[in-house]
């Protein structure tokens, strides 16, 4: 079980790392059409009027956002974050579909066990093949095309995997499910780490970009070529990239919070589904139960044989006594 869980964890972490690499590749052509502006504000030295400051066009115009030296790189990182959110949303849609398919599969092959003690005893004596519908469930999982896309099917397959020659037990399944649940929550939380790095990096780049534009805006006044009031418009415009990138970062964080809560909802539904529809409906016994039952069965058979021999000897003794009396 240990190697199967480690392999599952390594595969899931590798999948999310490759997913982030795909986001980096897909975002590059999306950010390319945006032009990169010049590294100075010579074309933006016009004074800002109160009407211009109140207009929405000034704040949604991203021409300053693409100025050198970090404008194009910030645009690229924003697109990486957007592609990441879109990919996560698509992944969640696929997994909710997989959850419904797993629910239908469990409804077909796992039934509520009988409450009568004789039936429960019979189900345990029948052996693991009948108590646990492993073959039927694995056949249902294998019959689904592209099952690697569905996380619930991967979890169900991992739960049903066992070492050759080992005995299936509900005790082992519950312990394995507990470890898989903890692992999945940690993996999905860690899958957002690159996205969080982007959200920390964007404001830092925006601050550096604003500082550079501010330096370029006041440089003519410091050199004596212009008066301070002449470069006031350039100074104000240099703060617009920082304000825009902060607003974009806030929106991206809202998207992170929303999708994280949807992921938590998905994981809680999968955990409840596999426990309520599968684990809670299996006859609970440990891996030693079948061995103990076989040993008790052998002892009862030996005791029954001894009683039969004693009964035959007593009957034969009574017959001999009757003959002597006659």
mmCIF file of C-alpha atoms in Angstrom:
data_model
loop_
_atom_site.group_PDB
_atom_site.id
_atom_site.type_symbol
_atom_site.label_atom_id
_atom_site.label_comp_id
_atom_site.label_asym_id
_atom_site.label_seq_id
_atom_site.Cartn_x
_atom_site.Cartn_y
_atom_site.Cartn_z
ATOM 1 C CA UNK A 1 0.000 0.000 0.000
ATOM 2 C CA UNK A 2 2.862 2.384 0.837
ATOM 3 C CA UNK A 3 4.424 2.258 -2.634
ATOM 4 C CA UNK A 4 1.055 2.663 -4.332
ATOM 5 C CA UNK A 5 0.284 5.801 -2.322
ATOM 6 C CA UNK A 6 3.718 7.290 -2.984
ATOM 7 C CA UNK A 7 3.398 6.619 -6.688
ATOM 8 C CA UNK A 8 -0.048 8.233 -6.711
ATOM 9 C CA UNK A 9 1.254 11.317 -4.887
ATOM 10 C CA UNK A 10 4.256 11.669 -7.198
ATOM 11 C CA UNK A 11 2.048 11.330 -10.271
ATOM 12 C CA UNK A 12 -0.403 13.969 -9.047
ATOM 13 C CA UNK A 13 2.356 16.456 -8.233
ATOM 14 C CA UNK A 14 3.991 15.851 -11.609
ATOM 15 C CA UNK A 15 0.662 16.426 -13.347
ATOM 16 C CA UNK A 16 0.192 19.834 -11.693
ATOM 17 C CA UNK A 17 3.765 20.842 -12.475
ATOM 18 C CA UNK A 18 3.229 19.978 -16.138
ATOM 19 C CA UNK A 19 -0.061 21.883 -16.017
ATOM 20 C CA UNK A 20 1.788 25.029 -14.929
ATOM 21 C CA UNK A 21 4.346 24.560 -17.712
ATOM 22 C CA UNK A 22 1.500 24.306 -20.230
ATOM 23 C CA UNK A 23 0.073 27.566 -18.861
ATOM 24 C CA UNK A 24 3.443 29.238 -19.411
ATOM 25 C CA UNK A 25 3.546 28.034 -23.014
ATOM 26 C CA UNK A 26 -0.070 28.901 -23.851
ATOM 27 C CA UNK A 27 0.157 32.397 -22.337
ATOM 28 C CA UNK A 28 3.123 33.461 -24.479
ATOM 29 C CA UNK A 29 1.299 33.795 -27.832
ATOM 30 C CA UNK A 30 -1.671 35.388 -26.059
ATOM 31 C CA UNK A 31 0.508 38.190 -24.688
ATOM 32 C CA UNK A 32 2.435 38.749 -27.934
ATOM 33 C CA UNK A 33 -0.213 40.868 -29.770
ATOM 34 C CA UNK A 34 0.042 43.579 -27.129
ATOM 35 C CA UNK A 35 2.504 46.264 -28.286
ATOM 36 C CA UNK A 36 5.378 47.272 -26.081
ATOM 37 C CA UNK A 37 5.569 50.989 -25.537
ATOM 38 C CA UNK A 38 8.642 53.174 -25.387
ATOM 39 C CA UNK A 39 10.680 53.437 -22.239
ATOM 40 C CA UNK A 40 9.930 57.116 -21.709
ATOM 41 C CA UNK A 41 6.862 59.268 -21.245
ATOM 42 C CA UNK A 42 7.584 61.828 -23.931
ATOM 43 C CA UNK A 43 4.245 61.204 -25.557
ATOM 44 C CA UNK A 44 2.407 61.515 -22.243
ATOM 45 C CA UNK A 45 3.670 64.832 -20.958
ATOM 46 C CA UNK A 46 0.367 66.571 -21.412
ATOM 47 C CA UNK A 47 -1.039 67.949 -18.149
ATOM 48 C CA UNK A 48 -3.821 65.968 -16.589
ATOM 49 C CA UNK A 49 -7.040 67.904 -16.209
ATOM 50 C CA UNK A 50 -9.616 67.109 -13.492
ATOM 51 C CA UNK A 51 -11.970 65.883 -16.206
ATOM 52 C CA UNK A 52 -9.321 63.438 -17.449
ATOM 53 C CA UNK A 53 -8.732 62.107 -13.944
ATOM 54 C CA UNK A 54 -12.450 61.449 -13.524
ATOM 55 C CA UNK A 55 -12.811 59.670 -16.858
ATOM 56 C CA UNK A 56 -12.794 55.867 -16.897
ATOM 57 C CA UNK A 57 -10.782 55.823 -20.101
ATOM 58 C CA UNK A 58 -7.674 57.040 -18.282
ATOM 59 C CA UNK A 59 -7.734 54.185 -15.770
ATOM 60 C CA UNK A 60 -8.654 51.381 -18.163
ATOM 61 C CA UNK A 61 -6.174 52.466 -20.811
ATOM 62 C CA UNK A 62 -3.244 50.054 -20.561
ATOM 63 C CA UNK A 63 -0.813 51.932 -22.800
ATOM 64 C CA UNK A 64 1.372 52.716 -19.762
ATOM 65 C CA UNK A 65 1.129 49.122 -18.620
ATOM 66 C CA UNK A 66 3.163 47.992 -21.651
ATOM 67 C CA UNK A 67 6.011 50.438 -21.237
ATOM 68 C CA UNK A 68 9.529 49.121 -20.804
ATOM 69 C CA UNK A 69 11.305 47.640 -18.933
ATOM 70 C CA UNK A 70 8.753 45.256 -17.332
ATOM 71 C CA UNK A 71 5.543 46.041 -19.182
ATOM 72 C CA UNK A 72 5.607 43.095 -21.564
ATOM 73 C CA UNK A 73 6.698 40.717 -18.819
ATOM 74 C CA UNK A 74 3.839 41.831 -16.555
ATOM 75 C CA UNK A 75 1.378 41.344 -19.418
ATOM 76 C CA UNK A 76 2.737 37.832 -19.906
ATOM 77 C CA UNK A 77 2.381 36.981 -16.198
ATOM 78 C CA UNK A 78 -1.205 38.244 -16.145
ATOM 79 C CA UNK A 79 -2.030 35.965 -19.064
ATOM 80 C CA UNK A 80 -0.324 33.043 -17.307
ATOM 81 C CA UNK A 81 -2.577 33.627 -14.301
ATOM 82 C CA UNK A 82 -5.690 33.853 -16.490
ATOM 83 C CA UNK A 83 -4.817 30.637 -18.341
ATOM 84 C CA UNK A 84 -4.166 28.958 -14.985
ATOM 85 C CA UNK A 85 -7.618 29.959 -13.712
ATOM 86 C CA UNK A 86 -9.274 28.807 -16.940
ATOM 87 C CA UNK A 87 -7.465 25.457 -16.764
ATOM 88 C CA UNK A 88 -8.458 24.963 -13.141
ATOM 89 C CA UNK A 89 -12.079 25.752 -13.957
ATOM 90 C CA UNK A 90 -12.038 23.248 -16.833
ATOM 91 C CA UNK A 91 -10.437 20.618 -14.585
ATOM 92 C CA UNK A 92 -13.126 21.115 -11.937
ATOM 93 C CA UNK A 93 -15.863 20.692 -14.535
ATOM 94 C CA UNK A 94 -14.307 17.396 -15.665
ATOM 95 C CA UNK A 95 -13.970 16.151 -12.078
ATOM 96 C CA UNK A 96 -17.578 16.927 -11.174
ATOM 97 C CA UNK A 97 -18.558 14.847 -14.219
ATOM 98 C CA UNK A 98 -16.280 12.043 -13.013
ATOM 99 C CA UNK A 99 -17.870 12.195 -9.562
ATOM 100 C CA UNK A 100 -21.304 11.578 -11.063
ATOM 101 C CA UNK A 101 -19.939 8.641 -13.088
ATOM 102 C CA UNK A 102 -18.378 7.096 -9.972
ATOM 103 C CA UNK A 103 -21.640 7.548 -8.071
ATOM 104 C CA UNK A 104 -23.514 5.670 -10.803
ATOM 105 C CA UNK A 105 -20.853 2.930 -10.812
ATOM 106 C CA UNK A 106 -21.095 2.430 -7.045
ATOM 107 C CA UNK A 107 -24.892 2.448 -7.193
ATOM 108 C CA UNK A 108 -24.787 -0.460 -9.675
ATOM 109 C CA UNK A 109 -22.248 -2.664 -7.908
ATOM 110 C CA UNK A 110 -22.429 -1.836 -4.182
ATOM 111 C CA UNK A 111 -25.680 -2.492 -2.331
ATOM 112 C CA UNK A 112 -26.724 -1.906 1.264
ATOM 113 C CA UNK A 113 -25.764 -5.006 3.286
ATOM 114 C CA UNK A 114 -28.476 -6.942 5.091
ATOM 115 C CA UNK A 115 -28.914 -6.199 8.797
ATOM 116 C CA UNK A 116 -29.757 -9.807 9.749
ATOM 117 C CA UNK A 117 -26.838 -11.370 11.662
ATOM 118 C CA UNK A 118 -27.048 -14.583 9.660
ATOM 119 C CA UNK A 119 -26.686 -12.700 6.409
ATOM 120 C CA UNK A 120 -23.727 -10.724 7.686
ATOM 121 C CA UNK A 121 -22.073 -13.906 8.963
ATOM 122 C CA UNK A 122 -22.686 -15.541 5.622
ATOM 123 C CA UNK A 123 -21.217 -12.608 3.720
ATOM 124 C CA UNK A 124 -18.032 -12.818 5.782
ATOM 125 C CA UNK A 125 -17.789 -16.574 5.339
ATOM 126 C CA UNK A 126 -18.313 -16.188 1.614
ATOM 127 C CA UNK A 127 -14.841 -14.707 1.319
ATOM 128 C CA UNK A 128 -13.429 -11.396 0.135
ATOM 129 C CA UNK A 129 -14.509 -11.926 -3.438
ATOM 130 C CA UNK A 130 -18.185 -11.711 -2.517
ATOM 131 C CA UNK A 131 -17.966 -9.264 0.405
ATOM 132 C CA UNK A 132 -16.003 -6.765 -1.679
ATOM 133 C CA UNK A 133 -17.123 -6.308 -5.311
ATOM 134 C CA UNK A 134 -13.550 -5.642 -6.400
ATOM 135 C CA UNK A 135 -13.682 -7.339 -9.783
ATOM 136 C CA UNK A 136 -16.949 -5.663 -10.784
ATOM 137 C CA UNK A 137 -15.747 -2.217 -9.723
ATOM 138 C CA UNK A 138 -12.397 -2.583 -11.474
ATOM 139 C CA UNK A 139 -14.165 -3.758 -14.614
ATOM 140 C CA UNK A 140 -16.395 -0.689 -14.465
ATOM 141 C CA UNK A 141 -13.380 1.588 -14.032
ATOM 142 C CA UNK A 142 -11.506 -0.054 -16.916
ATOM 143 C CA UNK A 143 -14.502 0.196 -19.225
ATOM 144 C CA UNK A 144 -14.472 4.009 -19.049
ATOM 145 C CA UNK A 145 -12.441 5.668 -21.835
ATOM 146 C CA UNK A 146 -9.917 8.347 -20.830
ATOM 147 C CA UNK A 147 -10.265 7.412 -17.168
ATOM 148 C CA UNK A 148 -6.941 9.123 -16.444
ATOM 149 C CA UNK A 149 -8.751 12.464 -16.775
ATOM 150 C CA UNK A 150 -11.095 11.677 -13.883
ATOM 151 C CA UNK A 151 -9.617 12.064 -10.416
ATOM 152 C CA UNK A 152 -12.443 10.119 -8.635
ATOM 153 C CA UNK A 153 -11.722 7.042 -10.767
ATOM 154 C CA UNK A 154 -8.019 7.274 -9.927
ATOM 155 C CA UNK A 155 -8.872 7.344 -6.232
ATOM 156 C CA UNK A 156 -11.235 4.389 -6.530
ATOM 157 C CA UNK A 157 -8.643 2.358 -8.446
ATOM 158 C CA UNK A 158 -5.985 3.162 -5.853
ATOM 159 C CA UNK A 159 -8.328 2.077 -3.053
ATOM 160 C CA UNK A 160 -9.045 -1.245 -4.767
ATOM 161 C CA UNK A 161 -5.407 -2.025 -5.572
ATOM 162 C CA UNK A 162 -3.764 -4.617 -3.322
ATOM 163 C CA UNK A 163 -0.696 -6.774 -3.133
ATOM 164 C CA UNK A 164 -0.916 -10.152 -4.794
ATOM 165 C CA UNK A 165 -1.934 -12.816 -2.321
ATOM 166 C CA UNK A 166 -3.118 -10.346 0.323
ATOM 167 C CA UNK A 167 -6.595 -10.371 1.805
ATOM 168 C CA UNK A 168 -8.957 -7.451 1.240
ATOM 169 C CA UNK A 169 -10.417 -5.962 4.387
ATOM 170 C CA UNK A 170 -12.613 -2.995 5.177
ATOM 171 C CA UNK A 171 -10.107 -2.001 7.839
ATOM 172 C CA UNK A 172 -7.362 -1.646 5.239
ATOM 173 C CA UNK A 173 -9.646 0.202 2.835
ATOM 174 C CA UNK A 174 -10.683 2.750 5.470
ATOM 175 C CA UNK A 175 -7.072 3.384 6.481
ATOM 176 C CA UNK A 176 -6.047 3.768 2.844
ATOM 177 C CA UNK A 177 -8.939 6.137 2.172
ATOM 178 C CA UNK A 178 -7.948 8.259 5.174
ATOM 179 C CA UNK A 179 -4.412 8.650 3.859
ATOM 180 C CA UNK A 180 -5.612 9.388 0.319
ATOM 181 C CA UNK A 181 -7.973 12.080 1.618
ATOM 182 C CA UNK A 182 -5.157 13.845 3.480
ATOM 183 C CA UNK A 183 -2.903 13.515 0.451
ATOM 184 C CA UNK A 184 -5.447 14.953 -1.994
ATOM 185 C CA UNK A 185 -6.138 18.007 0.144
ATOM 186 C CA UNK A 186 -2.408 18.720 0.435
ATOM 187 C CA UNK A 187 -1.758 18.178 -3.279
ATOM 188 C CA UNK A 188 -4.585 20.421 -4.458
ATOM 189 C CA UNK A 189 -3.587 23.133 -2.006
ATOM 190 C CA UNK A 190 0.012 22.907 -3.216
ATOM 191 C CA UNK A 191 -1.072 23.060 -6.863
ATOM 192 C CA UNK A 192 -1.886 26.751 -6.328
ATOM 193 C CA UNK A 193 1.676 27.617 -5.223
ATOM 194 C CA UNK A 194 2.885 28.879 -8.659
ATOM 195 C CA UNK A 195 -0.257 30.994 -8.962
ATOM 196 C CA UNK A 196 0.383 32.546 -5.537
ATOM 197 C CA UNK A 197 3.953 33.327 -6.568
ATOM 198 C CA UNK A 198 2.611 35.207 -9.577
ATOM 199 C CA UNK A 199 0.280 37.249 -7.371
ATOM 200 C CA UNK A 200 3.220 38.242 -5.166
ATOM 201 C CA UNK A 201 5.468 39.005 -8.143
ATOM 202 C CA UNK A 202 3.034 41.230 -10.053
ATOM 203 C CA UNK A 203 2.789 44.063 -7.446
ATOM 204 C CA UNK A 204 6.580 44.056 -7.036
ATOM 205 C CA UNK A 205 7.067 44.441 -10.787
ATOM 206 C CA UNK A 206 4.373 47.122 -10.859
ATOM 207 C CA UNK A 207 6.199 49.065 -8.149
ATOM 208 C CA UNK A 208 9.500 48.796 -10.021
ATOM 209 C CA UNK A 209 7.805 49.860 -13.252
ATOM 210 C CA UNK A 210 6.234 52.885 -11.554
ATOM 211 C CA UNK A 211 9.549 53.855 -9.944
ATOM 212 C CA UNK A 212 11.279 53.720 -13.318
ATOM 213 C CA UNK A 213 8.583 55.785 -15.018
ATOM 214 C CA UNK A 214 8.628 58.275 -12.141
ATOM 215 C CA UNK A 215 12.379 58.656 -12.498
ATOM 216 C CA UNK A 216 12.038 59.256 -16.231
ATOM 217 C CA UNK A 217 9.246 61.758 -15.626
ATOM 218 C CA UNK A 218 11.186 63.943 -13.197
ATOM 219 C CA UNK A 219 14.559 63.594 -14.935
ATOM 220 C CA UNK A 220 13.965 66.568 -17.332
ATOM 221 C CA UNK A 221 13.108 68.781 -14.370
ATOM 222 C CA UNK A 222 16.157 67.608 -12.433
ATOM 223 C CA UNK A 223 18.357 68.326 -15.458
ATOM 224 C CA UNK A 224 16.915 71.821 -15.741
ATOM 225 C CA UNK A 225 15.326 71.316 -19.152
ATOM 226 C CA UNK A 226 11.760 71.718 -17.846
ATOM 227 C CA UNK A 227 9.979 73.186 -14.888
ATOM 228 C CA UNK A 228 8.376 71.022 -12.207
ATOM 229 C CA UNK A 229 4.864 72.034 -13.250
ATOM 230 C CA UNK A 230 5.636 70.974 -16.831
ATOM 231 C CA UNK A 231 6.375 67.364 -15.839
ATOM 232 C CA UNK A 232 3.517 67.082 -13.352
ATOM 233 C CA UNK A 233 1.376 65.154 -15.844
ATOM 234 C CA UNK A 234 4.137 62.610 -16.462
ATOM 235 C CA UNK A 235 4.598 62.145 -12.711
ATOM 236 C CA UNK A 236 0.918 61.388 -12.202
ATOM 237 C CA UNK A 237 0.834 59.031 -15.160
ATOM 238 C CA UNK A 238 3.751 57.058 -13.762
ATOM 239 C CA UNK A 239 1.527 55.844 -10.886
ATOM 240 C CA UNK A 240 -1.147 54.459 -13.206
ATOM 241 C CA UNK A 241 0.676 51.144 -13.951
ATOM 242 C CA UNK A 242 0.948 50.424 -10.215
ATOM 243 C CA UNK A 243 -2.743 51.142 -9.672
ATOM 244 C CA UNK A 244 -3.731 48.997 -12.626
ATOM 245 C CA UNK A 245 -1.565 46.047 -11.622
ATOM 246 C CA UNK A 246 -2.886 46.221 -8.049
ATOM 247 C CA UNK A 247 -6.459 46.145 -9.368
ATOM 248 C CA UNK A 248 -5.626 43.175 -11.613
ATOM 249 C CA UNK A 249 -3.983 41.386 -8.675
ATOM 250 C CA UNK A 250 -7.077 41.896 -6.523
ATOM 251 C CA UNK A 251 -9.280 40.414 -9.260
ATOM 252 C CA UNK A 252 -6.933 37.454 -9.669
ATOM 253 C CA UNK A 253 -6.998 36.861 -5.905
ATOM 254 C CA UNK A 254 -10.789 36.869 -5.974
ATOM 255 C CA UNK A 255 -10.639 34.223 -8.703
ATOM 256 C CA UNK A 256 -8.229 32.221 -6.545
ATOM 257 C CA UNK A 257 -10.565 32.382 -3.560
ATOM 258 C CA UNK A 258 -13.594 31.353 -5.607
ATOM 259 C CA UNK A 259 -11.954 28.365 -7.303
ATOM 260 C CA UNK A 260 -10.300 27.238 -4.061
ATOM 261 C CA UNK A 261 -13.702 27.026 -2.400
ATOM 262 C CA UNK A 262 -15.127 25.144 -5.373
ATOM 263 C CA UNK A 263 -12.200 22.711 -5.097
ATOM 264 C CA UNK A 264 -12.899 22.225 -1.392
ATOM 265 C CA UNK A 265 -16.539 21.547 -2.225
ATOM 266 C CA UNK A 266 -15.511 18.999 -4.855
ATOM 267 C CA UNK A 267 -13.107 17.165 -2.525
ATOM 268 C CA UNK A 268 -15.655 17.050 0.289
ATOM 269 C CA UNK A 269 -18.227 15.581 -2.117
ATOM 270 C CA UNK A 270 -15.792 12.911 -3.325
ATOM 271 C CA UNK A 271 -14.792 12.002 0.237
ATOM 272 C CA UNK A 272 -18.430 11.687 1.283
ATOM 273 C CA UNK A 273 -19.317 9.729 -1.864
ATOM 274 C CA UNK A 274 -16.619 7.076 -1.443
ATOM 275 C CA UNK A 275 -17.370 6.662 2.245
ATOM 276 C CA UNK A 276 -21.181 6.767 2.208
ATOM 277 C CA UNK A 277 -21.701 4.808 -1.015
ATOM 278 C CA UNK A 278 -18.845 2.317 -0.641
ATOM 279 C CA UNK A 279 -16.933 1.996 2.640
ATOM 280 C CA UNK A 280 -19.927 2.326 4.968
ATOM 281 C CA UNK A 281 -21.802 -0.404 3.050
ATOM 282 C CA UNK A 282 -19.090 -3.036 3.346
ATOM 283 C CA UNK A 283 -19.079 -5.647 6.141
ATOM 284 C CA UNK A 284 -16.404 -4.463 8.530
ATOM 285 C CA UNK A 285 -13.757 -7.007 9.383
ATOM 286 C CA UNK A 286 -10.003 -6.913 9.717
ATOM 287 C CA UNK A 287 -7.541 -8.866 7.618
ATOM 288 C CA UNK A 288 -7.234 -11.430 10.453
ATOM 289 C CA UNK A 289 -10.968 -12.155 10.582
ATOM 290 C CA UNK A 290 -10.960 -14.749 7.806
ATOM 291 C CA UNK A 291 -7.972 -16.529 9.354
ATOM 292 C CA UNK A 292 -9.676 -16.635 12.746
ATOM 293 C CA UNK A 293 -12.905 -17.890 11.206
ATOM 294 C CA UNK A 294 -11.071 -20.670 9.383
ATOM 295 C CA UNK A 295 -9.299 -21.698 12.599
ATOM 296 C CA UNK A 296 -12.583 -21.670 14.533
ATOM 297 C CA UNK A 297 -14.243 -23.650 11.758
ATOM 298 C CA UNK A 298 -11.503 -26.285 11.947
ATOM 299 C CA UNK A 299 -11.817 -26.492 15.735
ATOM 300 C CA UNK A 300 -15.593 -26.841 15.556
ATOM 301 C CA UNK A 301 -15.229 -29.590 12.958
ATOM 302 C CA UNK A 302 -12.776 -31.457 15.175
ATOM 303 C CA UNK A 303 -15.073 -30.996 18.177
ATOM 304 C CA UNK A 304 -18.018 -32.180 16.116
ATOM 305 C CA UNK A 305 -16.085 -35.277 15.028
ATOM 306 C CA UNK A 306 -15.127 -36.026 18.631
ATOM 307 C CA UNK A 307 -18.740 -35.687 19.746
ATOM 308 C CA UNK A 308 -19.862 -37.996 16.941
ATOM 309 C CA UNK A 309 -17.308 -40.608 17.985
ATOM 310 C CA UNK A 310 -18.375 -40.293 21.619
ATOM 311 C CA UNK A 311 -22.017 -40.622 20.607
ATOM 312 C CA UNK A 312 -21.308 -43.723 18.537
ATOM 313 C CA UNK A 313 -19.328 -45.300 21.372
ATOM 314 C CA UNK A 314 -22.157 -44.588 23.839
ATOM 315 C CA UNK A 315 -24.733 -46.076 21.487
ATOM 316 C CA UNK A 316 -22.570 -49.135 20.943
ATOM 317 C CA UNK A 317 -22.109 -49.536 24.717
ATOM 318 C CA UNK A 318 -25.872 -49.418 25.276
ATOM 319 C CA UNK A 319 -26.409 -52.053 22.597
ATOM 320 C CA UNK A 320 -23.814 -54.350 24.191
ATOM 321 C CA UNK A 321 -25.457 -53.921 27.603
ATOM 322 C CA UNK A 322 -28.875 -54.790 26.139
ATOM 323 C CA UNK A 323 -27.498 -57.993 24.590
ATOM 324 C CA UNK A 324 -25.954 -59.093 27.882
ATOM 325 C CA UNK A 325 -29.240 -58.558 29.713
ATOM 326 C CA UNK A 326 -31.092 -60.636 27.131
#
